[in-house]
């Protein structure tokens, strides 16, 4: 018996579009670029040779079009892994669930996700302007822990080494470590991106060790993170979405990776807010390689 997805579990709008994204199954390409900022959707779509459709709801803006003949959807996610839960589940449903019968399609349709984001650099070799691709992500957000199969897809050895090194406070939840898709990561990284390990945080301030008026529970967190080495891997950057993207994509049978431009170097205590032109270089590289 095929599993039936009830109206409350898979919410479909009256016009046949999915609840949050307002997108219909036929409007989504197999190649998907995810960006946090809805304004960045236009920056990506400005490279398209043709636009097929555009939708918008809340922080979720979508354009599907073609780049040199390749059909691509660019989708904004807003900030955080909670939003990624919505975007990945709704996009997977658009690809793999029949909206008429509310049952799973016979054939699996595999999607390719590349996130283009901004991040904070944590090493001397990741100054502002560096493009970092996440070979692995460490999720401080906890999202993947709610899904069965989490232990089968995560790097448990890395998790153990990291939590031991950090003297991890269990009140913070369980960090999960997940690999990006290797083939996709290599293809996108080519020879001009730093390959690294990214921590995806459930916040921009405290979870990333930024202290404004309220003291932090572990003031040494970032120093310990910067020193951590496991099997030759060092932690390179902080952002807020890569772990849930890599984790959910793996559980759903899709390909995913994340590349980010460093806009703040936490060691040098420098930030660059005028990054629109530089991130356009990253966008062009991803559009060519996806
Ligand atoms: C925080 O400023 C936001 O910027 C980064 C973080 O992951 C977070 O979403 O990515 P985006 O520039 O893609 O939003
Ligand atoms: N995005 C983040 O999440 N952190 C930074 O430091 C910069 C961008």
Tab-separated table of C-alpha atoms and ligand atoms in Angstrom:
chain	number	residue	atom	x	y	z
A	1	UNK	CA	0.000	0.000	0.000
A	2	UNK	CA	1.301	3.397	-0.983
A	3	UNK	CA	1.685	5.965	1.795
A	4	UNK	CA	-0.987	8.700	1.563
A	5	UNK	CA	0.008	12.238	2.575
A	6	UNK	CA	-2.997	13.877	4.262
A	7	UNK	CA	-4.001	17.514	3.721
A	8	UNK	CA	-2.525	18.598	7.068
A	9	UNK	CA	0.871	16.928	6.334
A	10	UNK	CA	1.354	18.075	2.761
A	11	UNK	CA	-0.416	21.413	2.474
A	12	UNK	CA	-1.311	22.371	-1.097
A	13	UNK	CA	-2.756	25.796	-1.901
A	14	UNK	CA	-5.988	26.138	-3.893
A	15	UNK	CA	-4.048	27.021	-7.050
A	16	UNK	CA	-2.104	23.738	-6.822
A	17	UNK	CA	1.109	25.271	-5.469
A	18	UNK	CA	2.977	24.072	-2.375
A	19	UNK	CA	2.115	25.829	0.910
A	20	UNK	CA	5.127	28.082	1.652
A	21	UNK	CA	6.993	28.322	-1.664
A	22	UNK	CA	3.865	28.940	-3.779
A	23	UNK	CA	5.517	26.839	-6.479
A	24	UNK	CA	3.865	24.181	-8.680
A	25	UNK	CA	5.606	20.885	-9.576
A	26	UNK	CA	6.115	21.794	-13.239
A	27	UNK	CA	7.727	25.145	-12.300
A	28	UNK	CA	10.810	23.636	-10.613
A	29	UNK	CA	14.034	22.652	-12.414
A	30	UNK	CA	16.252	19.705	-11.400
A	31	UNK	CA	19.174	22.089	-10.751
A	32	UNK	CA	18.475	24.437	-7.856
A	33	UNK	CA	20.500	27.336	-6.473
A	34	UNK	CA	19.635	28.234	-2.895
A	35	UNK	CA	20.430	31.681	-1.491
A	36	UNK	CA	19.581	33.111	1.914
A	37	UNK	CA	18.766	36.658	0.849
A	38	UNK	CA	15.638	37.107	-1.341
A	39	UNK	CA	17.470	40.039	-2.974
A	40	UNK	CA	20.188	37.662	-4.184
A	41	UNK	CA	17.626	35.784	-6.296
A	42	UNK	CA	17.543	38.716	-8.711
A	43	UNK	CA	21.346	38.837	-8.809
A	44	UNK	CA	21.422	35.161	-9.872
A	45	UNK	CA	18.472	35.466	-12.279
A	46	UNK	CA	20.054	38.529	-13.940
A	47	UNK	CA	22.453	36.016	-15.586
A	48	UNK	CA	19.620	33.939	-17.091
A	49	UNK	CA	19.078	34.098	-20.845
A	50	UNK	CA	15.355	33.416	-20.373
A	51	UNK	CA	12.894	33.504	-17.458
A	52	UNK	CA	10.075	30.987	-17.289
A	53	UNK	CA	8.315	31.818	-14.009
A	54	UNK	CA	8.657	33.855	-10.819
A	55	UNK	CA	6.872	33.393	-7.478
A	56	UNK	CA	7.145	34.971	-4.044
A	57	UNK	CA	5.753	34.328	-0.565
A	58	UNK	CA	7.247	35.530	2.754
A	59	UNK	CA	11.071	35.211	2.448
A	60	UNK	CA	10.743	32.589	-0.298
A	61	UNK	CA	11.340	34.103	-3.728
A	62	UNK	CA	11.757	31.825	-6.763
A	63	UNK	CA	12.783	32.323	-10.374
A	64	UNK	CA	13.053	29.452	-12.870
A	65	UNK	CA	14.816	30.115	-16.146
A	66	UNK	CA	17.720	29.025	-18.271
A	67	UNK	CA	21.439	29.854	-18.139
A	68	UNK	CA	23.128	29.042	-21.476
A	69	UNK	CA	20.293	26.629	-22.150
A	70	UNK	CA	20.497	24.871	-18.714
A	71	UNK	CA	17.193	24.930	-16.813
A	72	UNK	CA	17.808	26.262	-13.286
A	73	UNK	CA	15.616	27.345	-10.365
A	74	UNK	CA	16.973	29.952	-7.941
A	75	UNK	CA	15.241	29.908	-4.574
A	76	UNK	CA	15.718	32.099	-1.500
A	77	UNK	CA	15.489	30.356	1.848
A	78	UNK	CA	15.698	33.223	4.312
A	79	UNK	CA	17.952	32.694	7.311
A	80	UNK	CA	18.412	29.467	9.242
A	81	UNK	CA	18.003	25.691	9.198
A	82	UNK	CA	14.367	25.963	10.304
A	83	UNK	CA	13.644	27.523	6.907
A	84	UNK	CA	15.735	24.843	5.181
A	85	UNK	CA	13.417	22.208	6.658
A	86	UNK	CA	10.573	23.934	4.799
A	87	UNK	CA	12.409	24.542	1.524
A	88	UNK	CA	13.964	21.062	1.154
A	89	UNK	CA	10.808	19.211	2.179
A	90	UNK	CA	8.598	21.270	-0.128
A	91	UNK	CA	11.009	20.980	-3.070
A	92	UNK	CA	11.353	17.224	-2.518
A	93	UNK	CA	7.542	16.971	-2.438
A	94	UNK	CA	7.293	18.952	-5.694
A	95	UNK	CA	9.698	16.476	-7.283
A	96	UNK	CA	8.601	13.178	-5.781
A	97	UNK	CA	4.941	13.351	-4.711
A	98	UNK	CA	1.962	13.291	-7.064
A	99	UNK	CA	-0.177	16.252	-5.897
A	100	UNK	CA	-3.351	14.720	-7.356
A	101	UNK	CA	-3.163	11.299	-5.642
A	102	UNK	CA	-1.101	12.546	-2.652
A	103	UNK	CA	1.164	9.505	-2.952
A	104	UNK	CA	4.843	9.097	-3.804
A	105	UNK	CA	5.755	8.915	-7.503
A	106	UNK	CA	7.000	5.557	-8.817
A	107	UNK	CA	10.302	6.919	-10.140
A	108	UNK	CA	12.632	8.942	-7.889
A	109	UNK	CA	13.552	12.359	-9.307
A	110	UNK	CA	16.950	13.495	-8.027
A	111	UNK	CA	17.546	17.210	-7.471
A	112	UNK	CA	20.863	19.045	-7.290
A	113	UNK	CA	21.134	21.830	-4.726
A	114	UNK	CA	23.971	24.355	-4.529
A	115	UNK	CA	23.748	27.008	-1.849
A	116	UNK	CA	25.497	30.317	-2.545
A	117	UNK	CA	25.857	32.167	0.740
A	118	UNK	CA	27.912	34.463	2.906
A	119	UNK	CA	29.892	33.323	5.924
A	120	UNK	CA	32.387	34.194	8.661
A	121	UNK	CA	35.985	32.926	8.185
A	122	UNK	CA	37.782	31.177	11.038
A	123	UNK	CA	41.307	30.561	9.725
A	124	UNK	CA	44.213	32.831	8.705
A	125	UNK	CA	43.825	31.506	5.119
A	126	UNK	CA	40.139	32.543	4.909
A	127	UNK	CA	40.245	36.378	4.714
A	128	UNK	CA	37.241	38.363	3.501
A	129	UNK	CA	36.500	37.654	-0.151
A	130	UNK	CA	37.563	33.953	0.047
A	131	UNK	CA	35.180	31.416	-1.506
A	132	UNK	CA	34.802	28.403	0.804
A	133	UNK	CA	33.063	25.194	-0.198
A	134	UNK	CA	31.786	22.951	2.600
A	135	UNK	CA	33.099	19.412	2.224
A	136	UNK	CA	31.545	18.752	5.623
A	137	UNK	CA	29.112	20.632	7.792
A	138	UNK	CA	28.720	20.502	11.540
A	139	UNK	CA	25.128	21.265	12.474
A	140	UNK	CA	24.720	23.128	15.747
A	141	UNK	CA	21.063	23.524	14.772
A	142	UNK	CA	19.796	20.039	15.733
A	143	UNK	CA	17.430	19.687	12.752
A	144	UNK	CA	18.695	16.334	11.451
A	145	UNK	CA	18.287	14.734	14.894
A	146	UNK	CA	14.504	14.758	14.328
A	147	UNK	CA	14.772	12.407	11.306
A	148	UNK	CA	15.243	8.613	11.312
A	149	UNK	CA	18.411	7.504	9.557
A	150	UNK	CA	20.479	10.376	10.949
A	151	UNK	CA	23.127	7.986	12.336
A	152	UNK	CA	23.460	6.166	9.006
A	153	UNK	CA	24.329	9.335	7.075
A	154	UNK	CA	26.388	11.257	9.655
A	155	UNK	CA	30.141	11.025	10.365
A	156	UNK	CA	29.891	9.671	13.912
A	157	UNK	CA	33.673	9.422	14.347
A	158	UNK	CA	34.051	13.131	13.529
A	159	UNK	CA	31.150	14.000	15.865
A	160	UNK	CA	32.816	12.138	18.721
A	161	UNK	CA	36.223	13.772	18.144
A	162	UNK	CA	34.648	17.232	17.917
A	163	UNK	CA	32.464	16.996	21.034
A	164	UNK	CA	35.425	15.581	23.007
A	165	UNK	CA	37.739	18.375	21.853
A	166	UNK	CA	35.131	21.023	22.693
A	167	UNK	CA	34.255	19.495	26.081
A	168	UNK	CA	30.747	19.846	24.649
A	169	UNK	CA	27.949	21.002	26.951
A	170	UNK	CA	24.988	18.651	26.232
A	171	UNK	CA	22.565	21.451	27.128
A	172	UNK	CA	23.436	22.821	23.688
A	173	UNK	CA	21.969	19.708	21.968
A	174	UNK	CA	23.807	17.198	19.771
A	175	UNK	CA	25.881	18.541	16.875
A	176	UNK	CA	25.684	16.395	13.729
A	177	UNK	CA	28.404	16.074	11.090
A	178	UNK	CA	27.410	15.491	7.479
A	179	UNK	CA	29.313	15.328	4.176
A	180	UNK	CA	28.272	17.305	1.125
A	181	UNK	CA	27.920	15.325	-2.115
A	182	UNK	CA	31.536	14.602	-3.136
A	183	UNK	CA	31.178	14.691	-6.939
A	184	UNK	CA	29.124	17.908	-6.875
A	185	UNK	CA	31.472	19.559	-4.382
A	186	UNK	CA	34.533	18.794	-6.516
A	187	UNK	CA	32.798	20.030	-9.686
A	188	UNK	CA	31.715	23.322	-8.087
A	189	UNK	CA	35.002	23.904	-6.216
A	190	UNK	CA	37.242	23.265	-9.282
A	191	UNK	CA	40.583	24.942	-8.481
A	192	UNK	CA	39.500	28.272	-7.043
A	193	UNK	CA	37.655	27.575	-3.789
A	194	UNK	CA	38.973	26.632	-0.345
A	195	UNK	CA	37.622	23.212	0.674
A	196	UNK	CA	36.601	23.308	4.294
A	197	UNK	CA	34.449	22.268	7.206
A	198	UNK	CA	31.582	24.619	7.981
A	199	UNK	CA	29.685	25.031	11.222
A	200	UNK	CA	26.030	25.861	10.623
A	201	UNK	CA	24.712	27.677	13.681
A	202	UNK	CA	21.226	28.301	15.015
A	203	UNK	CA	22.085	31.979	15.466
A	204	UNK	CA	24.427	34.719	14.262
A	205	UNK	CA	25.568	36.025	17.656
A	206	UNK	CA	25.879	33.677	20.676
A	207	UNK	CA	26.122	30.416	18.683
A	208	UNK	CA	28.903	31.937	16.527
A	209	UNK	CA	30.730	33.236	19.622
A	210	UNK	CA	29.808	36.914	19.056
A	211	UNK	CA	29.441	38.634	22.394
A	212	UNK	CA	27.559	41.924	22.508
A	213	UNK	CA	25.900	42.842	25.831
A	214	UNK	CA	25.135	39.316	27.093
A	215	UNK	CA	28.080	37.104	28.149
A	216	UNK	CA	28.465	33.715	26.415
A	217	UNK	CA	28.201	30.319	28.134
A	218	UNK	CA	31.596	29.293	26.672
A	219	UNK	CA	33.803	32.343	25.954
A	220	UNK	CA	36.539	30.007	24.573
A	221	UNK	CA	34.281	28.301	22.017
A	222	UNK	CA	35.790	29.915	18.917
A	223	UNK	CA	39.414	29.470	20.048
A	224	UNK	CA	38.746	25.732	20.487
A	225	UNK	CA	36.989	25.535	17.105
A	226	UNK	CA	39.880	27.280	15.340
A	227	UNK	CA	42.400	24.809	16.835
A	228	UNK	CA	40.415	21.641	16.063
A	229	UNK	CA	41.959	19.214	13.530
A	230	UNK	CA	40.572	15.753	12.692
A	231	UNK	CA	41.988	13.498	9.946
A	232	UNK	CA	43.530	16.590	8.348
A	233	UNK	CA	40.249	18.569	8.389
A	234	UNK	CA	40.100	22.043	9.955
A	235	UNK	CA	36.985	24.087	10.607
A	236	UNK	CA	36.981	27.021	8.205
A	237	UNK	CA	33.756	28.995	8.551
A	238	UNK	CA	30.432	29.748	10.222
A	239	UNK	CA	27.112	30.167	8.450
A	240	UNK	CA	23.561	29.079	9.177
A	241	UNK	CA	22.133	26.615	6.619
A	242	UNK	CA	24.665	24.149	5.114
A	243	UNK	CA	24.179	21.281	7.611
A	244	UNK	CA	20.419	20.965	7.106
A	245	UNK	CA	20.803	21.243	3.320
A	246	UNK	CA	23.448	18.492	3.162
A	247	UNK	CA	21.663	16.316	5.739
A	248	UNK	CA	18.133	16.464	4.337
A	249	UNK	CA	19.390	16.128	0.761
A	250	UNK	CA	21.271	12.963	1.740
A	251	UNK	CA	18.229	11.452	3.501
A	252	UNK	CA	16.000	12.324	0.510
A	253	UNK	CA	18.387	10.995	-2.171
A	254	UNK	CA	19.403	14.372	-3.637
A	255	UNK	CA	22.814	15.977	-4.239
A	256	UNK	CA	23.813	19.082	-2.282
A	257	UNK	CA	26.722	21.329	-1.454
A	258	UNK	CA	27.294	24.831	-0.100
A	259	UNK	CA	29.748	27.504	-1.157
A	260	UNK	CA	30.031	30.817	0.634
A	261	UNK	CA	31.960	34.038	0.338
A	262	UNK	CA	33.690	35.191	3.523
A	263	UNK	CA	32.339	38.597	4.555
A	264	UNK	CA	33.746	38.665	8.104
A	265	UNK	CA	37.082	37.265	9.274
A	266	UNK	CA	36.676	36.477	12.940
A	267	UNK	CA	40.429	36.202	13.594
A	268	UNK	CA	41.339	39.523	12.008
A	269	UNK	CA	38.124	41.091	13.340
A	270	UNK	CA	37.343	42.524	9.903
A	271	UNK	CA	34.100	42.687	7.940
A	272	UNK	CA	33.170	43.693	4.404
A	273	UNK	CA	29.582	44.821	3.829
A	274	UNK	CA	30.095	45.972	0.212
A	275	UNK	CA	30.315	42.478	-1.239
A	276	UNK	CA	27.669	42.496	-4.026
A	277	UNK	CA	30.206	42.535	-6.910
A	278	UNK	CA	32.442	39.840	-5.441
A	279	UNK	CA	29.546	37.481	-4.764
A	280	UNK	CA	28.551	37.936	-8.408
A	281	UNK	CA	31.862	36.213	-9.343
A	282	UNK	CA	30.852	33.273	-7.152
A	283	UNK	CA	27.396	33.205	-8.751
A	284	UNK	CA	28.918	33.047	-12.260
A	285	UNK	CA	31.214	30.157	-11.286
A	286	UNK	CA	28.308	28.160	-9.814
A	287	UNK	CA	26.032	28.822	-12.805
A	288	UNK	CA	28.747	27.547	-15.137
A	289	UNK	CA	29.541	24.458	-13.049
A	290	UNK	CA	26.151	23.280	-11.746
B	1	LIG	C1	23.380	35.786	8.312
B	1	LIG	O1	23.738	37.094	8.060
B	1	LIG	C2	22.971	35.058	7.045
B	1	LIG	O2	24.032	35.134	6.073
B	1	LIG	C3	24.512	33.842	5.738
B	1	LIG	C4	24.087	32.987	6.912
B	1	LIG	O3	24.091	31.630	6.602
B	1	LIG	C5	22.746	33.576	7.273
B	1	LIG	O4	21.716	33.107	6.451
B	1	LIG	O5	24.057	33.348	4.506
B	1	LIG	P1	23.197	34.133	3.394
B	1	LIG	O6	24.014	35.342	2.994
B	1	LIG	O7	22.980	33.192	2.285
B	1	LIG	O8	21.871	34.534	4.047
B	2	LIG	N1	27.000	34.808	7.912
B	2	LIG	C1	27.147	34.212	9.110
B	2	LIG	O1	26.339	33.349	9.488
B	2	LIG	N2	28.189	34.571	9.873
B	2	LIG	C2	29.070	35.531	9.518
B	2	LIG	O2	29.985	35.838	10.290
B	2	LIG	C3	28.887	36.154	8.269
B	2	LIG	C4	27.844	35.771	7.473
